[in-house]
XYZ file of C-alpha atoms in Angstrom:
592
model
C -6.824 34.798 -20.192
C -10.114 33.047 -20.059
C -8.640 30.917 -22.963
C -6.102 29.700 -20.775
C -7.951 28.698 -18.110
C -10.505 27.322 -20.100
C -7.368 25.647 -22.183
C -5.578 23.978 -18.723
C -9.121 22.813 -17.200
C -9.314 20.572 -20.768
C -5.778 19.233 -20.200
C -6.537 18.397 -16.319
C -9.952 16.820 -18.072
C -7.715 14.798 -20.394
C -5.200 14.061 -17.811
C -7.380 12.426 -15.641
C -10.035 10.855 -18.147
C -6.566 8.530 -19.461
C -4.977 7.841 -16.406
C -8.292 6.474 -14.457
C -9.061 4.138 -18.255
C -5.135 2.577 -16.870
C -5.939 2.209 -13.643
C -9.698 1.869 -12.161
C -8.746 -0.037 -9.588
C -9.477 0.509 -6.098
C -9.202 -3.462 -4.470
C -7.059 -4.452 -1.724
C -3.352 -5.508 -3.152
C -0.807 -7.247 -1.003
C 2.710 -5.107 0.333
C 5.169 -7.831 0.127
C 8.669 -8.006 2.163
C 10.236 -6.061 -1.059
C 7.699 -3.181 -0.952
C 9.091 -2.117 2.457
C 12.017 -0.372 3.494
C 13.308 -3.365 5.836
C 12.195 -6.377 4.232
C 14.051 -8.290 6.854
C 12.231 -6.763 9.466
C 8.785 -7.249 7.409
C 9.597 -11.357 6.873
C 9.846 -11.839 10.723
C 7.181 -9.837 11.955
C 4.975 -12.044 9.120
C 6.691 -15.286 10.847
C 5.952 -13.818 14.712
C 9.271 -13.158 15.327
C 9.204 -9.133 15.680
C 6.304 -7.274 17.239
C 6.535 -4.342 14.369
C 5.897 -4.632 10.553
C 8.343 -2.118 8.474
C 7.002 0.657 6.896
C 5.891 0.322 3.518
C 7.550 1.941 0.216
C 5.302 4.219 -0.729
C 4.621 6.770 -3.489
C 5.248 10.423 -4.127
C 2.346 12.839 -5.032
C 2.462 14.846 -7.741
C -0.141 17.337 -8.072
C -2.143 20.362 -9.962
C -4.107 22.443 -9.020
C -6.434 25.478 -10.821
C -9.177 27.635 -8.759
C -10.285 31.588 -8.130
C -7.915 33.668 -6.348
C -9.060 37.181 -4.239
C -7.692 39.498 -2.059
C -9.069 40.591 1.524
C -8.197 43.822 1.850
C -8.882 47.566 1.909
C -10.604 47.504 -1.600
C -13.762 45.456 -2.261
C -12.827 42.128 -4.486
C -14.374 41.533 -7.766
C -16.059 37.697 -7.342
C -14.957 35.954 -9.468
C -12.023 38.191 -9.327
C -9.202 36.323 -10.250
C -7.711 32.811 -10.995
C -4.795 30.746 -9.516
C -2.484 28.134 -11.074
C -0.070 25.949 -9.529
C 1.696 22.863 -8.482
C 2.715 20.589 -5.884
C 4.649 17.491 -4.816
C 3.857 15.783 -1.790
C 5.730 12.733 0.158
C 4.123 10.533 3.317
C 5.968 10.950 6.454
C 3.714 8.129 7.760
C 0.169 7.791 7.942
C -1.066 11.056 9.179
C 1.189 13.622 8.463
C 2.759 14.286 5.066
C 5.215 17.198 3.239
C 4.155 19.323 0.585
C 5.760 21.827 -1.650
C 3.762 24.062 -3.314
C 3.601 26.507 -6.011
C 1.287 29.005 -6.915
C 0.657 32.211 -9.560
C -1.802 33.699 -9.734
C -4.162 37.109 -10.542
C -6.959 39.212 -8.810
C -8.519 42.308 -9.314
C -11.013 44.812 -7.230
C -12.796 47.805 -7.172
C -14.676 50.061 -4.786
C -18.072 51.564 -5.003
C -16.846 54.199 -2.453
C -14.842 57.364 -3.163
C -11.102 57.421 -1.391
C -9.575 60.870 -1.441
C -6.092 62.375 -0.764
C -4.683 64.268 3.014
C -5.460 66.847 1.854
C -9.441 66.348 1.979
C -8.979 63.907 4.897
C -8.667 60.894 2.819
C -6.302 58.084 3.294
C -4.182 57.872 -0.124
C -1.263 59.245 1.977
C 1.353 57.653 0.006
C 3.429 60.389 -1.965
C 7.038 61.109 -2.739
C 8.133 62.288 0.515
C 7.153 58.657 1.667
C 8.633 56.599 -0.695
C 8.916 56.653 -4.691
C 5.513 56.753 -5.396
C 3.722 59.536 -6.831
C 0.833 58.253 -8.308
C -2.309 60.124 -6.238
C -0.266 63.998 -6.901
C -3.454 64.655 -9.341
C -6.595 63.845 -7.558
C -5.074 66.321 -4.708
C -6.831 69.434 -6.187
C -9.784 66.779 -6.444
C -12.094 66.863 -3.411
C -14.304 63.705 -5.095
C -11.367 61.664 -4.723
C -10.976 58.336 -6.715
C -12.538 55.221 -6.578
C -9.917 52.672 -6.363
C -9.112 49.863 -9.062
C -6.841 47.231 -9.031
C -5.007 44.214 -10.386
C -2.708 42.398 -8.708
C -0.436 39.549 -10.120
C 1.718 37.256 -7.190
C 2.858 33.908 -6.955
C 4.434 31.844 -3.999
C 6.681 28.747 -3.093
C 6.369 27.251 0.220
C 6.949 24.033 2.028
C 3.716 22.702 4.149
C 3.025 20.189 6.483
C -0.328 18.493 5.630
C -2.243 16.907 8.574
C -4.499 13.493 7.179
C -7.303 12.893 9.343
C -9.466 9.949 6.792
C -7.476 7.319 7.166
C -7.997 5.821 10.929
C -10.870 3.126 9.646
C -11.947 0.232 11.461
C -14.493 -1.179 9.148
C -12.304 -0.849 5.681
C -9.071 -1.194 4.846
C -8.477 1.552 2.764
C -10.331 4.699 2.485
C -11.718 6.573 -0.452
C -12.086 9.925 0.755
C -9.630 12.128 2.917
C -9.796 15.272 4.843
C -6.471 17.179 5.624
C -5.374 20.534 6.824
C -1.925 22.211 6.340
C 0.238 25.155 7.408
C 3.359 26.180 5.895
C 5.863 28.936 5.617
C 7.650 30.136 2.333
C 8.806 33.170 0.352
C 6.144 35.221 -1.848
C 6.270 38.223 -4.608
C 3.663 40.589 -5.871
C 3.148 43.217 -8.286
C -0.159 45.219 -8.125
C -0.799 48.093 -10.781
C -4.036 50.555 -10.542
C -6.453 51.783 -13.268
C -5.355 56.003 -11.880
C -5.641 57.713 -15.215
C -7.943 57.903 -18.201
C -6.142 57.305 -21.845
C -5.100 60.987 -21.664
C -3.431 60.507 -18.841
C -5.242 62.514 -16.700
C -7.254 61.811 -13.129
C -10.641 60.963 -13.526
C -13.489 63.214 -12.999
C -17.296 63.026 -12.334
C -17.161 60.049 -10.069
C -18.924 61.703 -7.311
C -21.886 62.048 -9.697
C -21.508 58.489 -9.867
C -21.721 57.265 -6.697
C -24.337 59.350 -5.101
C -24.574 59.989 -1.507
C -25.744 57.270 0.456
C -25.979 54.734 -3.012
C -23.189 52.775 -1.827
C -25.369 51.327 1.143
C -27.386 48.679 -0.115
C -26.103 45.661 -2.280
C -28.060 47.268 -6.161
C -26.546 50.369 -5.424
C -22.967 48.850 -4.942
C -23.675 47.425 -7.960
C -24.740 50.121 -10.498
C -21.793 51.732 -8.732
C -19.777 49.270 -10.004
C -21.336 48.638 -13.151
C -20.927 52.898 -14.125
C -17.831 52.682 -12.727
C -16.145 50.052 -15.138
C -17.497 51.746 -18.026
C -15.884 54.959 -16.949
C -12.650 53.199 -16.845
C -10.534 52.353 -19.593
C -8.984 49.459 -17.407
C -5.715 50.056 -18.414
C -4.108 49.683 -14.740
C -1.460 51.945 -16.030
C -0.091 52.987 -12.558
C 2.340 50.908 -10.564
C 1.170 50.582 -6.647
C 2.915 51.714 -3.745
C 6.108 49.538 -2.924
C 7.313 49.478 1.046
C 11.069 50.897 1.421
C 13.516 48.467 3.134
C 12.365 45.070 2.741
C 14.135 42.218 0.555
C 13.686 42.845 -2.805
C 15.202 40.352 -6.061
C 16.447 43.218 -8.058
C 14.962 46.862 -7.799
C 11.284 45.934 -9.197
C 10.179 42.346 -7.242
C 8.952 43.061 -3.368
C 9.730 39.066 -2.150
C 7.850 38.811 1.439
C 7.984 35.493 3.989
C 3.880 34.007 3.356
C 2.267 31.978 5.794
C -0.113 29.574 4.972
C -3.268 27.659 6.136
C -5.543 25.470 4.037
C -8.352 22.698 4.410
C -9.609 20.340 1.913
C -11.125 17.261 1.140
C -10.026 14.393 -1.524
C -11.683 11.590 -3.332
C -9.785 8.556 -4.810
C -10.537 7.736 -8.173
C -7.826 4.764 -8.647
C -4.901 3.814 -7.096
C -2.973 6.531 -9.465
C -5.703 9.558 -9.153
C -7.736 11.268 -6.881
C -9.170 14.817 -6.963
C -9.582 17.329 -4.259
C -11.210 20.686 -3.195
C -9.242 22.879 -1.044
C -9.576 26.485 0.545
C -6.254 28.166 1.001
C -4.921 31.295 3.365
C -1.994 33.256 2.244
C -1.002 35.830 4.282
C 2.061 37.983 5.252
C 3.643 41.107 6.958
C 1.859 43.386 3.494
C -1.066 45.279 3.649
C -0.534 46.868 -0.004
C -1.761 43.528 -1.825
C -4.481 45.562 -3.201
C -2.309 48.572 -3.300
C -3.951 50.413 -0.174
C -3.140 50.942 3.260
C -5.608 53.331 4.537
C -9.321 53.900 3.700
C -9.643 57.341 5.331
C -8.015 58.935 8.383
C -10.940 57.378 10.649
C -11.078 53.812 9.046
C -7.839 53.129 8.604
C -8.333 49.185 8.116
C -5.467 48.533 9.711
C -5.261 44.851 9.120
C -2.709 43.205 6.049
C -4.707 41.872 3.280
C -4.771 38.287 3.249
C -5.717 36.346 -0.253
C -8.183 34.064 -0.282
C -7.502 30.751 -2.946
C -10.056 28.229 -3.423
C -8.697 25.230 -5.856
C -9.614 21.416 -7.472
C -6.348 19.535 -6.961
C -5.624 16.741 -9.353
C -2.983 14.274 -7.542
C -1.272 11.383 -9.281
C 0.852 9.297 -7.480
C 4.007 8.185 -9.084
C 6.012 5.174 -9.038
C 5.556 1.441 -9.945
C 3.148 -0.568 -7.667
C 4.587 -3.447 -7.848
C 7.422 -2.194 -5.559
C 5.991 1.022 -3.670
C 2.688 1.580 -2.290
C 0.429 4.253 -2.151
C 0.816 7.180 -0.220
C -0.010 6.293 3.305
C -2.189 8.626 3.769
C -4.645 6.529 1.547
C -3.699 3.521 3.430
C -5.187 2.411 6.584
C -2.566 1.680 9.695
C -4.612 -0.580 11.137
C -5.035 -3.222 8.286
C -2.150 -5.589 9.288
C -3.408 -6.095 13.277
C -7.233 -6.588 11.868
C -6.091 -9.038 9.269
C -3.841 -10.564 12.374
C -7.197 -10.517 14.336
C -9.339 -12.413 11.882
C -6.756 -15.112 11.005
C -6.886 -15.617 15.079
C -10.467 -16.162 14.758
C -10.343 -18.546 12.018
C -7.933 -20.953 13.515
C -9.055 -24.414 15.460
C -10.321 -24.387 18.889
C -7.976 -27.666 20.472
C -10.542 -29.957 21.198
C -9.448 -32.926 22.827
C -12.848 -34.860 22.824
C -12.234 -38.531 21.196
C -15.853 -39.771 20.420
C -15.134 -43.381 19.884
C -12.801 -43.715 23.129
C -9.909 -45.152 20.384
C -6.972 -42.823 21.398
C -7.124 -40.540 18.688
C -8.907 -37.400 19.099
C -12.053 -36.099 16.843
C -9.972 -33.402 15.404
C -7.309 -35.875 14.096
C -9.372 -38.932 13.696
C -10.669 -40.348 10.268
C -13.262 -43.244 11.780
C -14.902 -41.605 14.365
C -17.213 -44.681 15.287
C -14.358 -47.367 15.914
C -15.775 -50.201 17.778
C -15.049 -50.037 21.033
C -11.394 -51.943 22.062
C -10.616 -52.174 18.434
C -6.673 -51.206 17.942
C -6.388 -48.492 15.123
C -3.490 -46.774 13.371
C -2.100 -42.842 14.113
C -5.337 -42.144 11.715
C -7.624 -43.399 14.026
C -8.561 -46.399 11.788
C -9.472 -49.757 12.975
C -5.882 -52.402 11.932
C -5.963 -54.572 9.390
C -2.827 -56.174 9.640
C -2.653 -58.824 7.429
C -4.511 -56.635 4.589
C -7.507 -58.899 4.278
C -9.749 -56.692 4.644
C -11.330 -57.519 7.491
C -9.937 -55.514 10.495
C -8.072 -57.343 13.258
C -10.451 -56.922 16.089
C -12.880 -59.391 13.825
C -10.406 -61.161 11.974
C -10.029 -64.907 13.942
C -6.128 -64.958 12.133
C -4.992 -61.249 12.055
C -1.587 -62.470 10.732
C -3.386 -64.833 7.845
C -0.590 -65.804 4.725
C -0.630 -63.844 2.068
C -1.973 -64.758 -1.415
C -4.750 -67.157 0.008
C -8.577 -67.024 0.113
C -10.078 -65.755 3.362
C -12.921 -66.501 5.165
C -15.409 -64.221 6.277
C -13.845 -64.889 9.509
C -10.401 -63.807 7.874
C -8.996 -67.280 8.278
C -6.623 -68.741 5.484
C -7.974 -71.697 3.276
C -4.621 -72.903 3.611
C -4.354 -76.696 2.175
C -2.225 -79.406 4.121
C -0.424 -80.435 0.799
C 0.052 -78.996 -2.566
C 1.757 -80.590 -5.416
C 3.749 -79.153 -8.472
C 1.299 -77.512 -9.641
C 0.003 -75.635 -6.433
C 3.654 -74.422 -6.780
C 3.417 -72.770 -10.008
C 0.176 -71.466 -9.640
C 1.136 -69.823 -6.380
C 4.453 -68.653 -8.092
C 2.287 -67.186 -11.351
C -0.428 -65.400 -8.809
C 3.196 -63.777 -7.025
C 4.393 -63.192 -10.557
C 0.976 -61.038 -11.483
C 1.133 -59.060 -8.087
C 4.896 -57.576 -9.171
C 4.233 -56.798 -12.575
C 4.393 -53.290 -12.463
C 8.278 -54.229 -11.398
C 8.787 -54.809 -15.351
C 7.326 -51.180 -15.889
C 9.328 -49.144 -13.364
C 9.353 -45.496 -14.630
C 4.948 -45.624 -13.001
C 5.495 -46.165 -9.755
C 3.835 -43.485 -7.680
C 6.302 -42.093 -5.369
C 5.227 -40.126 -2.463
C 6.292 -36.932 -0.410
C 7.694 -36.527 2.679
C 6.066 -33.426 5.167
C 8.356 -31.811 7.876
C 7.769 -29.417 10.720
C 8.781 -25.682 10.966
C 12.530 -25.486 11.282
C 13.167 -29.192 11.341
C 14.563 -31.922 9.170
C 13.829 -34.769 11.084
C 11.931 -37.195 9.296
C 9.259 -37.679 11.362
C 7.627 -41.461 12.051
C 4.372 -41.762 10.238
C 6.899 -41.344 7.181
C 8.575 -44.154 7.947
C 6.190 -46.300 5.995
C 6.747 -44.176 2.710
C 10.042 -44.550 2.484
C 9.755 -48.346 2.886
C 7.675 -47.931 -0.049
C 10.132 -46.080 -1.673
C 12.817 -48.683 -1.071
C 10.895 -51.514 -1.749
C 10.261 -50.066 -5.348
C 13.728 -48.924 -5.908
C 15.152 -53.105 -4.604
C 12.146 -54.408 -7.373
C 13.837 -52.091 -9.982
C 17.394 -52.407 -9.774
C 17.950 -49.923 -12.652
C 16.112 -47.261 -10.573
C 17.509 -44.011 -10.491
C 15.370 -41.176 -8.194
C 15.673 -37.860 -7.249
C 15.158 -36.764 -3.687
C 14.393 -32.888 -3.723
C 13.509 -30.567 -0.267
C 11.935 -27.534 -0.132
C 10.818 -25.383 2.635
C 7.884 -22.793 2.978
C 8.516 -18.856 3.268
C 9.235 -17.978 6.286
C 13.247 -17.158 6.929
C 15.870 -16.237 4.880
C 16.437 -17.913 1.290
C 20.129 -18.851 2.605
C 18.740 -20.609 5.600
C 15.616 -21.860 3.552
C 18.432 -23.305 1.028
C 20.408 -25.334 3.549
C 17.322 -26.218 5.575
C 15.782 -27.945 2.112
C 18.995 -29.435 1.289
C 19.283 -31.023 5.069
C 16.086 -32.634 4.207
C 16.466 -33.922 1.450
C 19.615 -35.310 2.556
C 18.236 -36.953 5.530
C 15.824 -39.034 3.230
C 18.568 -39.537 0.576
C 20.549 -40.980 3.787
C 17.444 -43.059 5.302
C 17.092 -45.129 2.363
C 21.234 -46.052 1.973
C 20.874 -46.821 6.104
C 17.699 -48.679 6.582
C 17.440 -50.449 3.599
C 21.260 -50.528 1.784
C 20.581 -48.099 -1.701
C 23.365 -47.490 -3.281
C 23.933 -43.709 -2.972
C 24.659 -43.516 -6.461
C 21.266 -44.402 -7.270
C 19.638 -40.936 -5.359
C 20.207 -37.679 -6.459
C 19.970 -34.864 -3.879
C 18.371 -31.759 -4.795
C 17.283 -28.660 -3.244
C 14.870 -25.354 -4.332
C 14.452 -23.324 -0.727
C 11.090 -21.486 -0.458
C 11.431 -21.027 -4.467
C 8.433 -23.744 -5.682
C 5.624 -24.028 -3.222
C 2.819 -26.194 -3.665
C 0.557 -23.475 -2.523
C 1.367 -20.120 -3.436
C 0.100 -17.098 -1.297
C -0.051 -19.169 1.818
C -2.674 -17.414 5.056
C -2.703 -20.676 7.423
C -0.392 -23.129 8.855
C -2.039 -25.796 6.940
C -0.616 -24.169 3.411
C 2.654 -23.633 5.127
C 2.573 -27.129 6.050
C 2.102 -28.874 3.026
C 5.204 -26.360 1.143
C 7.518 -27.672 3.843
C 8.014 -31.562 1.989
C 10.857 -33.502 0.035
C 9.339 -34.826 -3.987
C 10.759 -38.026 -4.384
C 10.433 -38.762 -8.244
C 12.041 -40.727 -11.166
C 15.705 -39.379 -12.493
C 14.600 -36.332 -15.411
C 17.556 -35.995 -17.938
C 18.225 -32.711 -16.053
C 18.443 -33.743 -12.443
C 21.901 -33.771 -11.182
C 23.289 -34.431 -7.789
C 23.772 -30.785 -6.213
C 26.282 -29.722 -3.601
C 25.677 -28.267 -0.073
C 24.543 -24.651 -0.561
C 27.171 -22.439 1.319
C 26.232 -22.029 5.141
C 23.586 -25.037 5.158
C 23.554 -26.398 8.321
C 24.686 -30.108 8.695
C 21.582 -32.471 8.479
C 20.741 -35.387 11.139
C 18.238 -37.592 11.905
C 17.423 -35.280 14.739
C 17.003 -32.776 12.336
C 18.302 -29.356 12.527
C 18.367 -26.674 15.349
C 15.682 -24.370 15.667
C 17.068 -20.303 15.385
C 13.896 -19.610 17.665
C 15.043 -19.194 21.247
C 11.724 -19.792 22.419
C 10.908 -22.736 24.235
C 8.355 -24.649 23.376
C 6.781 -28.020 21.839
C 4.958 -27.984 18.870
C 4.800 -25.283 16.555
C 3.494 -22.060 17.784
C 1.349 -21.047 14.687
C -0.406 -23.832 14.523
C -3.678 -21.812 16.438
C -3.332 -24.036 19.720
């Protein structure tokens, strides 16, 4: 037996040593929409439109567990005395409290320094045939030493427990590494306890009084040598089957099965995300006081109580499942994480500040010149005009509106000449010429993007100017053939996202046939949804902000002209109607 347990402690040594070398990782990972059991639910509480997350996926626990095993009862325990084997599975109800089924078998064994005789001297081995079918004390009744009793008892149960996790309220982590638990549970348990009664002739043993003494017994080296002379009286056979109670539910006519109660504590450390190890200290009791195969010590000290056995076990857990689509068990998660990552992205948004330094209409937080002369008009950008490109800025420029292609003054006047001649002409036509000459190399142009606000596709004004851009490019090259292509960011469904990309793109596909006659056969209209952000893993509005656009780029060989996704709502130029019922203007994650 030692060889076994020394045999399954290597295994769970093994076991663990491989399993942590896969997985040593104990960092943060994300629980996306997928990894919970409403992933609807999960998408608009991450958009502000529910007040609850769902609850994650998460992991079953598969466990085993090895430790000593004794018996409280009438006869003194051996320590060690015995070993228990066993295992469990365990699932997350929610955070704190769990279900476990567990399994245990295992052995014990005792012996007492002090003599125990029959009724007839007083003693309290009553048990005999006229109380049950048991005769196993009929030849120590002529013997007034009595015996001194030896045990072993084998027993296993099954019962279902409901663990209690107290580790995993944090509010300086997010997860936790260690976790403290208890349990109590109900279930169905067997025994079978056999006593060393007779020598190898079959006989009672005699001389034990000799052994013991009188008054040995009393202090801890006499129990002891007791002991000690004792076990090499014995042969340790446990030849004798123990008492069995009459009238209780029995599998067959050998196996006593009795309802167990149990109540453990214990403490667990995580190793990885797959392992962690615990220690816990487990009570099994039931309606049996004959674990040990006594009832009654004498008729004065009856020790009237049922034995209880005492298991103290290493648990090895390893959760199972993929992590890419469950969690952990919750219990190793903390259920505060989501509001105190909610909290600090509060914190790091911008104050609204509507101080405007420079007095020029646009406001610091917005404004890219923040020491415009005073009275000097300035774009949405906060930057002093210069409307006749010159480079000097309107509110020093004596001609603001100078003619292009001529020198400038420092003043920003024209060095306009009152006559030219012929060759004034061509030189001015040649100087035109060299200005448009990437209009004979038409696949560079740099074409730009167009931004959009949550929910809408409405092309908002300070695009304007890019799409005159884009139509001024596409009237120089003639043969020009570009692809308009909208995309939204993550929040919503990928059916809404679909038709709200498509609506944009289609309101800048039908902005440049409008405003500036392109042939529509010239624009194909594409759409990817929430599929291709620019910024993956977005936190902030501002990453949110830049995946909600429409690419305008050059015809690729693959690019065809797709057709309205099914239920895409019908694009306008006032863009398309929020499914927020909230009123409001502006967008309401944008921290102000």
């Amino acid at each position: 037996m030692t060889i076994r347990i020394k045999f399954i402690y290597l295994l769970l040594v093994l076991v663990s040593g491989s399993l942590m070398a896969q997985d040593n990782t104990l960092q943060k990972t994300g629980i996306t929409d997928e990894m919970t059991v409403n992933a609807d639910q999960n998408k608009n509480w991450r958009m502000g439109q529910s007040s609850y997350s769902a609850k994650p996926k998460n992991s079953w626990e598969l466990g085993v567990h090895l430790g000593h095993l004794f018996i409280d009862g009438d006869v003194d325990t051996k320590i060690p005395g015995g070993y228990g084997v066993g295992l469990h599975l365990r699932k997350a109800i929610h955070y704190v409290f769990s279900v476990r089924a567990d399994f245990m078998y295992g052995q014990s064994k005792g012996m007492d320094p002090q003599g125990w005789t029959t009724t007839e001297f007083g003693g309290g081995l009553v048990e005999s045939g006229s109380t049950g079918n048991f005769n196993g004390y009929a030849k120590y009744t002529t013997l007034s030493e009595g015996w001194n009793p030896s045990y072993k008892t084998t027993q296993g149960y099954l019962a279902l427990q409901g663990v209690v996790n107290i580790g995993n309220l944090l509010f300086h982590k997010d997860r936790n590494k260690w976790n403290w638990y208890a349990a109590v549970g109900a279930g169905l348990g067997s025994h079978s306890t056999k006593l060393d009664l007779l020598d190898a002739s079959g006989n009672a043993y005699t001389g034990l009084a000799a052994i013991r003494g009188t008054d040995k017994f009393n202090t801890k080296a006499g129990r002891k040598e007791i002991i000690s002379d004792l076990e090499a009286k014995y042969d340790g056979k446990y030849e004798t089957a123990g008492f069995k109670k009459a009238g209780i539910f029995r599998l067959g006519d050998e196996t006593n099965v009795h309802v167990v109660f149990t109540a453990s504590m214990g403490v667990s450390r995580k190793i990885s995300k797959r392992i962690n190890i615990g220690l816990e200290h487990q009570l099994i009791t039931s309606d049996n006081d004959y674990l040990d195969g006594i009832h009654f010590r004498t008729a004065l000290d009856q020790t009237n109580n049922n034995d209880i056995s005492h298991y103290t076990n290493v648990r090895l857990g390893i959760n199972l499942g993929n992590f890419d689509k469950v969690t952990e068990p919750l219990y190793w998660l903390n259920p505060l994480d989501a509001q105190m990552n909610d909290i600090a992205a509060l914190k790091q948004r911008p104050v609204f500040d509507l101080t405007d330094t420079d007095q020029d209409g646009v406001i610091d937080m917005l404004d890219q010149e923040m020491e415009t002369v005073a009275g000097a008009p300035v774009d949405t950008r906060g930057v002093a005009l210069d409307s006749d490109g010159d480079g000097i800025a309107d509110h020093k420029d004596k001609e603001p509106y100078s003619p292009p292609g001529y020198v400038v003054s420092k003043e920003g006047v024209a060095d306009v000449k009152c006559c030219i001649n012929m060759d004034d002409v061509n030189k001015a036509i040649d100087v035109k010429a060299g200005s448009f000459k990437a209009a004979s190399d038409c696949g560079k142009w740099f074409l730009p993007m167009i931004h959009f606000d949550l929910d809408k596709a409405n092309i908002k004004p300070e695009f304007y100017g890019h799409l005159h851009h884009v139509a001024s490019v596409m009237k120089m090259c003639p043969d020009l053939c570009v692809t308009v292509q909208g995309h939204t960011d993550v929040r919503s469904s990928n059916n809404y996202n679909n038709g709200l990309s498509y609506s944009r793109a289609e309101n800048v596909a039908n902005h440049l046939v409008s405003q500036y006659g392109i042939d529509r056969s010239r624009i194909k209209l594409m759409y990817g949804g929430e599929e291709t952000p620019m910024v993956s893993n977005t936190r902030g509005e501002k990453e949110h902000y830049m995946n909600r656009r429409v690419e305008i780029r050059i015809c690729a060989p693959e690019d065809t002209d797709m057709a309205r996704p099914e239920g895409a709502p019908v694009g306008t130029s006032k863009g398309v109607k929020s499914t927020n019922t909230s009123k409001f203007i502006g967008n309401k994650n944008s921290g102000y």
